[in-house]
Amino acid sequence: FRHAGLSLVSVALAALAGLALAIVVTRSLGAALRPLVDTLVAGMQAVPPVVVVALAFPALGFGAAPTVLALIFYCVMPILRGAVAAIDATPADVKEAARAMGFTRWQLVCQVELPLALPLIAEAVRLALVLAIATAAVGALAGAATLGTPIITGLQNQNELQILQGAAATAALAFAAEALWLLVLHRIETRQPPA
């Protein structure tokens, strides 16, 4: 449960950051920042999570905090890029109609762009969730209680069975979380009234 909890918290924070950045860079005032933001989040994901955990350990201490930071770094990019692509895909005529009806910029974002972008954003979050669960095992290096603990113990004791147990449990949790996410999305979609 702790492994899943760390992953969920990390993805939630990454989703908030990625979505906020996506909204900023898809506005006319923030468009100039898009290359810089994209480069920064790509750089964050390029740093291996193990390195982030090791670098964050002196400042954040032992336990879950370095793991959460590493997972946020790893998950922001897919959410940001998915959200930007989804918002950019909003038809121009729909935006113009909303403006003609008197929608403010914030209403346009909240009531038009984000609802239309939701399926693609949900897909980006699904990808980030699977990445987070698969990667959270590195938290065991910083003392976080994750499914990586048996992997680390197995490596220390040269016990292949423990390594396989930890790897199999992590993979199973990732598959289960993805299936549950898809099931929830399917339920939401089927409850929506037809257009």
Coordinates of N, CA and C in Angstrom, one line a residue:
F1 N 0.8 -1.2 0.0 CA 0.0 0.0 0.0 C 0.9 1.3 0.0
R2 N 2.0 1.2 0.7 CA 2.9 2.4 0.7 C 3.4 2.7 -0.7
H3 N 3.8 1.7 -1.4 CA 4.3 1.9 -2.8 C 3.3 2.6 -3.6
A4 N 2.0 2.1 -3.5 CA 0.9 2.7 -4.3 C 0.7 4.1 -3.8
G5 N 0.7 4.3 -2.5 CA 0.5 5.6 -2.0 C 1.5 6.7 -2.5
L6 N 2.8 6.3 -2.4 CA 3.8 7.1 -2.9 C 3.6 7.5 -4.4
S7 N 3.2 6.5 -5.2 CA 3.0 6.7 -6.6 C 1.9 7.6 -6.9
L8 N 0.8 7.4 -6.1 CA -0.4 8.2 -6.3 C -0.2 9.7 -6.0
V9 N 0.5 9.9 -4.8 CA 0.8 11.3 -4.4 C 1.7 12.0 -5.4
S10 N 2.7 11.2 -5.9 CA 3.6 11.8 -6.9 C 2.9 12.2 -8.2
V11 N 2.1 11.3 -8.7 CA 1.3 11.5 -9.9 C 0.4 12.7 -9.8
A12 N -0.3 12.8 -8.6 CA -1.2 13.9 -8.3 C -0.5 15.2 -8.4
L13 N 0.7 15.3 -7.7 CA 1.5 16.5 -7.7 C 2.0 16.8 -9.1
A14 N 2.5 15.8 -9.8 CA 3.0 16.0 -11.2 C 1.8 16.4 -12.1
A15 N 0.6 15.9 -11.9 CA -0.5 16.3 -12.7 C -0.9 17.7 -12.5
L16 N -0.8 18.2 -11.2 CA -1.1 19.6 -11.0 C -0.1 20.5 -11.6
A17 N 1.2 20.1 -11.5 CA 2.3 20.9 -12.1 C 2.2 20.9 -13.6
G18 N 2.0 19.7 -14.2 CA 1.9 19.6 -15.6 C 0.8 20.3 -16.2
L19 N -0.4 20.2 -15.6 CA -1.6 20.9 -16.1 C -1.5 22.4 -16.0
A20 N -1.0 22.9 -14.9 CA -0.8 24.3 -14.7 C 0.2 24.9 -15.7
L21 N 1.3 24.2 -16.0 CA 2.2 24.6 -17.0 C 1.6 24.6 -18.4
A22 N 0.8 23.5 -18.6 CA 0.2 23.4 -20.0 C -0.8 24.6 -20.2
I23 N -1.5 25.0 -19.2 CA -2.4 26.1 -19.3 C -1.7 27.4 -19.6
V24 N -0.5 27.5 -18.9 CA 0.3 28.8 -19.0 C 0.8 28.8 -20.4
V25 N 1.5 27.8 -20.9 CA 2.2 27.8 -22.2 C 1.2 27.8 -23.4
T26 N -0.1 27.5 -23.2 CA -1.0 27.5 -24.3 C -1.8 28.8 -24.4
R27 N -1.5 29.8 -23.4 CA -2.1 31.1 -23.5 C -1.1 32.0 -24.4
S28 N -1.7 33.0 -25.0 CA -0.9 33.9 -25.8 C 0.3 34.5 -25.1
L29 N 0.1 34.9 -23.8 CA 1.1 35.5 -23.0 C 2.2 34.5 -22.6
G30 N 1.9 33.2 -22.5 CA 2.9 32.2 -22.1 C 3.5 31.4 -23.2
A31 N 3.1 31.7 -24.5 CA 3.5 30.9 -25.6 C 5.1 31.0 -25.8
A32 N 5.6 32.1 -25.5 CA 7.1 32.3 -25.6 C 7.8 31.4 -24.7
L33 N 7.2 31.0 -23.6 CA 7.8 30.2 -22.6 C 7.8 28.7 -22.9
R34 N 7.0 28.3 -23.9 CA 6.8 26.9 -24.2 C 8.1 26.2 -24.5
P35 N 9.1 26.7 -25.3 CA 10.3 25.9 -25.5 C 11.1 25.7 -24.3
L36 N 11.2 26.8 -23.4 CA 11.9 26.7 -22.2 C 11.3 25.7 -21.2
V37 N 10.0 25.7 -21.1 CA 9.3 24.8 -20.2 C 9.5 23.4 -20.7
D38 N 9.4 23.2 -22.0 CA 9.5 21.8 -22.5 C 10.9 21.3 -22.3
T39 N 11.9 22.2 -22.5 CA 13.3 21.8 -22.3 C 13.6 21.4 -20.8
L40 N 13.0 22.2 -19.9 CA 13.2 22.0 -18.5 C 12.6 20.6 -18.0
V41 N 11.3 20.4 -18.5 CA 10.7 19.1 -18.0 C 11.4 17.9 -18.7
A42 N 11.8 18.1 -19.9 CA 12.6 17.0 -20.6 C 13.9 16.7 -19.9
G43 N 14.5 17.8 -19.4 CA 15.7 17.6 -18.6 C 15.5 16.9 -17.3
M44 N 14.3 17.3 -16.7 CA 14.0 16.6 -15.4 C 13.8 15.1 -15.6
Q45 N 13.1 14.8 -16.7 CA 12.9 13.3 -16.9 C 14.2 12.6 -17.3
A46 N 15.1 13.3 -18.0 CA 16.3 12.7 -18.4 C 17.2 12.3 -17.3
V47 N 17.1 13.0 -16.1 CA 17.9 12.6 -14.9 C 17.3 11.3 -14.4
P48 N 18.1 10.3 -14.3 CA 17.6 9.0 -13.7 C 17.1 9.2 -12.3
P49 N 15.9 8.5 -12.0 CA 15.4 8.7 -10.6 C 16.3 8.3 -9.5
V50 N 17.2 7.4 -9.8 CA 18.2 7.0 -8.7 C 19.1 8.2 -8.4
V51 N 19.5 8.9 -9.4 CA 20.3 10.1 -9.2 C 19.6 11.2 -8.5
V52 N 18.3 11.4 -8.8 CA 17.5 12.4 -8.1 C 17.3 12.0 -6.6
V53 N 17.1 10.8 -6.4 CA 17.0 10.3 -5.0 C 18.3 10.6 -4.2
A54 N 19.4 10.2 -4.9 CA 20.7 10.4 -4.2 C 21.0 11.9 -4.0
L55 N 20.7 12.8 -5.0 CA 21.0 14.2 -4.8 C 20.0 14.8 -3.8
A56 N 18.8 14.3 -3.7 CA 17.8 14.9 -2.8 C 18.0 14.4 -1.4
F57 N 18.6 13.3 -1.2 CA 18.7 12.7 0.1 C 19.3 13.7 1.2
P58 N 20.4 14.4 0.9 CA 21.0 15.3 1.9 C 20.0 16.4 2.4
A59 N 19.2 16.9 1.4 CA 18.3 18.0 1.7 C 17.0 17.5 2.3
L60 N 16.5 16.4 1.8 CA 15.1 15.9 2.2 C 15.2 14.8 3.2
G61 N 16.3 14.3 3.4 CA 16.5 13.2 4.5 C 16.1 11.8 4.0
F62 N 16.0 10.9 4.9 CA 15.7 9.5 4.7 C 14.2 9.3 4.6
G63 N 13.8 8.4 3.6 CA 12.4 8.1 3.6 C 11.7 8.4 2.2
A64 N 10.5 8.8 2.3 CA 9.6 8.9 1.1 C 9.9 10.2 0.3
A65 N 10.3 11.3 1.0 CA 10.4 12.6 0.3 C 11.3 12.6 -0.9
P66 N 12.5 12.0 -0.9 CA 13.3 12.0 -2.1 C 12.7 11.2 -3.2
T67 N 11.9 10.1 -2.9 CA 11.3 9.3 -3.8 C 10.2 10.1 -4.5
V68 N 9.4 10.8 -3.8 CA 8.3 11.6 -4.3 C 8.8 12.6 -5.3
L69 N 9.9 13.3 -4.9 CA 10.5 14.3 -5.8 C 11.0 13.6 -7.1
A70 N 11.7 12.5 -7.0 CA 12.1 11.8 -8.2 C 11.0 11.4 -9.1
L71 N 9.9 10.9 -8.5 CA 8.7 10.5 -9.3 C 8.0 11.7 -10.0
I72 N 8.0 12.8 -9.3 CA 7.4 14.0 -9.9 C 8.2 14.5 -11.1
F73 N 9.6 14.5 -10.9 CA 10.5 14.8 -12.0 C 10.2 13.9 -13.2
Y74 N 10.0 12.6 -12.9 CA 9.8 11.6 -14.0 C 8.4 11.7 -14.7
C75 N 7.4 12.2 -14.0 CA 6.1 12.1 -14.5 C 5.5 13.5 -15.1
V76 N 6.2 14.6 -14.8 CA 5.7 15.8 -15.3 C 5.6 15.9 -16.8
M77 N 6.7 15.4 -17.5 CA 6.8 15.6 -18.9 C 5.6 14.9 -19.7
P78 N 5.3 13.6 -19.4 CA 4.2 13.1 -20.2 C 2.9 13.8 -20.0
I79 N 2.7 14.2 -18.7 CA 1.4 14.9 -18.4 C 1.4 16.3 -19.1
L80 N 2.5 17.0 -19.0 CA 2.6 18.3 -19.7 C 2.4 18.2 -21.2
R81 N 3.1 17.3 -21.8 CA 3.0 17.2 -23.3 C 1.6 16.7 -23.7
G82 N 1.0 15.8 -22.9 CA -0.3 15.3 -23.3 C -1.4 16.4 -23.1
A83 N -1.2 17.2 -22.0 CA -2.2 18.3 -21.8 C -2.0 19.4 -22.8
V84 N -0.8 19.8 -23.2 CA -0.6 20.8 -24.2 C -1.2 20.3 -25.6
A85 N -0.9 19.1 -26.0 CA -1.5 18.6 -27.2 C -3.0 18.6 -27.2
A86 N -3.6 18.2 -26.0 CA -5.0 18.1 -25.9 C -5.7 19.5 -26.0
I87 N -5.1 20.5 -25.3 CA -5.6 21.9 -25.3 C -5.4 22.5 -26.7
D88 N -4.3 22.2 -27.3 CA -4.1 22.8 -28.6 C -5.1 22.2 -29.7
A89 N -5.6 21.0 -29.4 CA -6.5 20.3 -30.3 C -7.9 20.9 -30.2
T90 N -8.2 21.7 -29.2 CA -9.5 22.3 -29.1 C -9.9 23.1 -30.4
P91 N -11.0 22.8 -31.0 CA -11.3 23.4 -32.3 C -11.4 25.0 -32.1
A92 N -10.8 25.7 -33.0 CA -10.8 27.1 -33.0 C -12.3 27.7 -33.0
D93 N -13.1 27.1 -33.8 CA -14.5 27.6 -33.9 C -15.3 27.4 -32.5
V94 N -14.9 26.4 -31.8 CA -15.5 26.2 -30.5 C -15.1 27.3 -29.5
K95 N -13.8 27.7 -29.6 CA -13.3 28.8 -28.7 C -13.9 30.1 -29.1
E96 N -14.0 30.3 -30.4 CA -14.6 31.6 -30.9 C -16.1 31.7 -30.5
A97 N -16.8 30.6 -30.5 CA -18.2 30.6 -30.1 C -18.3 30.9 -28.6
A98 N -17.4 30.3 -27.8 CA -17.4 30.6 -26.4 C -17.1 32.1 -26.1
R99 N -16.2 32.6 -26.8 CA -15.9 34.0 -26.6 C -17.0 34.9 -27.1
A100 N -17.7 34.5 -28.1 CA -18.9 35.3 -28.6 C -20.0 35.3 -27.6
M101 N -20.0 34.2 -26.8 CA -21.1 34.1 -25.8 C -20.7 34.8 -24.5
G102 N -19.5 35.4 -24.5 CA -19.1 36.2 -23.3 C -18.3 35.5 -22.3
F103 N -17.7 34.3 -22.7 CA -16.9 33.6 -21.7 C -15.6 34.4 -21.4
T104 N -15.2 34.4 -20.2 CA -13.9 35.0 -19.8 C -12.8 34.0 -20.2
R105 N -11.6 34.5 -20.1 CA -10.5 33.6 -20.4 C -10.5 32.3 -19.4
W106 N -10.8 32.6 -18.2 CA -10.8 31.5 -17.2 C -11.9 30.5 -17.5
Q107 N -13.1 31.1 -17.8 CA -14.2 30.2 -18.2 C -14.0 29.4 -19.4
L108 N -13.3 30.0 -20.4 CA -12.9 29.3 -21.6 C -12.0 28.1 -21.3
V109 N -11.1 28.3 -20.4 CA -10.2 27.2 -20.0 C -11.0 26.1 -19.2
C110 N -11.7 26.5 -18.2 CA -12.4 25.6 -17.3 C -13.6 24.9 -17.9
Q111 N -14.4 25.6 -18.7 CA -15.7 25.1 -19.2 C -15.6 24.6 -20.6
V112 N -14.5 25.0 -21.4 CA -14.5 24.5 -22.8 C -13.2 23.7 -23.0
E113 N -12.1 24.3 -22.8 CA -10.8 23.6 -23.2 C -10.5 22.4 -22.4
L114 N -10.6 22.5 -21.1 CA -10.2 21.3 -20.2 C -11.3 20.2 -20.4
P115 N -12.6 20.4 -20.4 CA -13.5 19.3 -20.6 C -13.3 18.6 -22.0
L116 N -13.0 19.4 -23.0 CA -12.7 18.7 -24.3 C -11.4 18.0 -24.3
A117 N -10.4 18.5 -23.5 CA -9.1 17.9 -23.5 C -9.0 16.7 -22.5
L118 N -10.0 16.5 -21.7 CA -9.9 15.6 -20.6 C -9.5 14.1 -21.1
P119 N -10.1 13.6 -22.2 CA -9.7 12.2 -22.5 C -8.2 12.1 -22.8
L120 N -7.6 13.1 -23.5 CA -6.1 13.0 -23.8 C -5.3 13.2 -22.5
I121 N -5.8 14.1 -21.6 CA -5.1 14.4 -20.4 C -5.2 13.1 -19.5
A122 N -6.3 12.4 -19.5 CA -6.5 11.2 -18.7 C -5.5 10.1 -19.2
E123 N -5.3 10.1 -20.5 CA -4.4 9.1 -21.1 C -3.0 9.4 -20.7
A124 N -2.6 10.7 -20.6 CA -1.3 11.1 -20.2 C -1.1 10.8 -18.7
V125 N -2.1 11.0 -17.9 CA -2.0 10.6 -16.5 C -1.8 9.1 -16.3
R126 N -2.5 8.3 -17.1 CA -2.4 6.9 -17.1 C -1.0 6.5 -17.3
L127 N -0.4 7.0 -18.3 CA 1.0 6.7 -18.6 C 1.9 7.1 -17.5
A128 N 1.7 8.3 -16.9 CA 2.5 8.7 -15.8 C 2.3 7.8 -14.5
L129 N 1.1 7.3 -14.3 CA 0.8 6.4 -13.2 C 1.6 5.1 -13.3
V130 N 1.6 4.6 -14.5 CA 2.3 3.3 -14.8 C 3.8 3.6 -14.6
L131 N 4.3 4.7 -15.1 CA 5.8 5.0 -14.9 C 6.1 5.2 -13.5
A132 N 5.2 5.9 -12.7 CA 5.5 6.1 -11.3 C 5.6 4.8 -10.5
I133 N 4.6 3.9 -10.7 CA 4.6 2.7 -10.0 C 5.8 1.8 -10.3
A134 N 6.2 1.8 -11.6 CA 7.3 1.0 -12.0 C 8.6 1.5 -11.5
T135 N 8.7 2.9 -11.3 CA 9.9 3.5 -10.9 C 10.0 3.7 -9.4
A136 N 8.9 3.7 -8.7 CA 8.9 3.9 -7.2 C 9.8 3.0 -6.5
A137 N 10.1 1.8 -7.1 CA 11.0 0.8 -6.4 C 12.3 1.4 -6.0
V138 N 12.8 2.5 -6.7 CA 14.1 3.0 -6.4 C 14.1 3.7 -5.0
G139 N 12.9 4.0 -4.5 CA 12.8 4.7 -3.2 C 13.3 3.8 -2.1
A140 N 13.4 2.5 -2.3 CA 14.0 1.7 -1.3 C 15.5 2.1 -1.0
L141 N 16.1 2.7 -2.0 CA 17.5 3.1 -1.8 C 17.6 4.2 -0.7
A142 N 16.5 5.0 -0.6 CA 16.5 6.1 0.4 C 15.7 5.7 1.6
G143 N 15.4 4.4 1.8 CA 14.7 4.0 3.0 C 13.2 4.0 2.9
A144 N 12.6 4.4 1.7 CA 11.2 4.4 1.6 C 10.7 3.0 1.5
A145 N 9.5 2.7 2.1 CA 8.9 1.4 2.1 C 8.2 1.2 0.8
T146 N 8.9 0.5 -0.1 CA 8.3 0.3 -1.5 C 8.6 -1.2 -1.8
L147 N 8.0 -1.6 -2.9 CA 8.2 -3.0 -3.4 C 9.7 -3.2 -3.9
G148 N 10.5 -2.1 -3.9 CA 11.9 -2.2 -4.2 C 12.7 -2.8 -3.1
T149 N 12.1 -2.8 -1.9 CA 12.9 -3.3 -0.7 C 13.4 -4.7 -0.9
P150 N 12.5 -5.7 -1.3 CA 13.0 -7.0 -1.6 C 14.1 -7.1 -2.7
I151 N 14.0 -6.2 -3.7 CA 15.0 -6.2 -4.7 C 16.3 -5.8 -4.2
I152 N 16.3 -4.7 -3.4 CA 17.6 -4.3 -2.8 C 18.2 -5.3 -1.8
T153 N 17.3 -5.9 -1.0 CA 17.7 -7.0 -0.1 C 18.3 -8.2 -0.9
G154 N 17.6 -8.5 -2.0 CA 18.0 -9.6 -2.8 C 19.4 -9.4 -3.4
L155 N 19.6 -8.1 -3.9 CA 20.9 -7.8 -4.5 C 22.0 -7.8 -3.4
Q156 N 21.7 -7.4 -2.2 CA 22.7 -7.4 -1.2 C 23.1 -8.9 -0.8
N157 N 22.0 -9.7 -0.7 CA 22.2 -11.1 -0.3 C 22.4 -12.1 -1.5
Q158 N 22.5 -11.5 -2.7 CA 22.6 -12.4 -3.9 C 21.5 -13.4 -3.9
N159 N 20.3 -13.0 -3.6 CA 19.1 -13.9 -3.5 C 18.2 -13.5 -4.7
E160 N 18.3 -14.3 -5.8 CA 17.5 -14.0 -7.0 C 16.0 -14.1 -6.8
L161 N 15.6 -15.0 -5.9 CA 14.2 -15.2 -5.6 C 13.6 -13.9 -5.1
Q162 N 14.3 -13.2 -4.1 CA 13.8 -12.0 -3.6 C 13.7 -10.9 -4.7
I163 N 14.7 -10.9 -5.5 CA 14.7 -9.9 -6.6 C 13.5 -10.1 -7.5
L164 N 13.3 -11.3 -7.9 CA 12.2 -11.7 -8.8 C 10.8 -11.3 -8.1
Q165 N 10.7 -11.6 -6.8 CA 9.5 -11.3 -6.1 C 9.2 -9.8 -6.1
G166 N 10.2 -9.0 -5.8 CA 10.0 -7.6 -5.8 C 9.7 -7.0 -7.2
A167 N 10.4 -7.5 -8.2 CA 10.1 -7.1 -9.6 C 8.7 -7.5 -10.1
A168 N 8.3 -8.8 -9.7 CA 7.0 -9.3 -10.1 C 5.9 -8.5 -9.4
A169 N 6.1 -8.2 -8.1 CA 5.1 -7.4 -7.4 C 4.9 -6.0 -7.9
T170 N 6.0 -5.4 -8.3 CA 6.0 -4.1 -8.9 C 5.3 -4.1 -10.2
A171 N 5.6 -5.0 -11.1 CA 4.9 -5.1 -12.4 C 3.4 -5.4 -12.2
A172 N 3.1 -6.3 -11.3 CA 1.7 -6.6 -11.1 C 0.9 -5.4 -10.6
L173 N 1.5 -4.6 -9.7 CA 0.8 -3.4 -9.2 C 0.6 -2.4 -10.4
A174 N 1.6 -2.2 -11.2 CA 1.5 -1.3 -12.3 C 0.4 -1.7 -13.3
F175 N 0.3 -3.0 -13.6 CA -0.7 -3.5 -14.5 C -2.1 -3.3 -13.8
A176 N -2.2 -3.6 -12.5 CA -3.5 -3.5 -11.8 C -3.9 -2.0 -11.8
A177 N -3.0 -1.1 -11.5 CA -3.4 0.3 -11.5 C -3.8 0.8 -12.8
E178 N -3.2 0.3 -13.9 CA -3.6 0.7 -15.2 C -5.0 0.2 -15.5
A179 N -5.2 -1.0 -15.2 CA -6.5 -1.6 -15.5 C -7.6 -0.9 -14.7
L180 N -7.3 -0.6 -13.4 CA -8.3 0.1 -12.6 C -8.6 1.5 -13.2
W181 N -7.5 2.2 -13.6 CA -7.7 3.6 -14.2 C -8.5 3.5 -15.4
L182 N -8.3 2.5 -16.3 CA -9.1 2.4 -17.5 C -10.5 2.0 -17.2
L183 N -10.7 1.2 -16.2 CA -12.1 0.9 -15.8 C -12.9 2.1 -15.3
V184 N -12.2 2.9 -14.5 CA -12.8 4.2 -14.0 C -13.2 5.1 -15.1
L185 N -12.2 5.3 -16.0 CA -12.5 6.1 -17.2 C -13.6 5.6 -18.0
H186 N -13.7 4.3 -18.2 CA -14.8 3.7 -19.0 C -16.1 4.0 -18.3
R187 N -16.2 3.8 -17.0 CA -17.4 4.1 -16.2 C -17.9 5.5 -16.4
I188 N -16.9 6.4 -16.3 CA -17.2 7.9 -16.4 C -17.8 8.2 -17.8
E189 N -17.1 7.6 -18.8 CA -17.5 7.8 -20.2 C -18.9 7.3 -20.5
T190 N -19.2 6.1 -19.9 CA -20.5 5.5 -20.2 C -21.7 6.2 -19.5
R191 N -21.3 7.0 -18.4 CA -22.3 7.7 -17.6 C -22.6 9.1 -18.2
Q192 N -21.8 9.5 -19.1 CA -22.0 10.9 -19.7 C -23.1 10.8 -20.7
P193 N -24.0 11.8 -20.6 CA -25.1 11.8 -21.6 C -24.6 12.0 -23.0
P194 N -25.3 11.4 -24.0 CA -24.9 11.5 -25.4 C -25.0 12.9 -25.8
A195 N -24.1 13.3 -26.7 CA -24.1 14.7 -27.2 C -25.3 15.0 -28.1

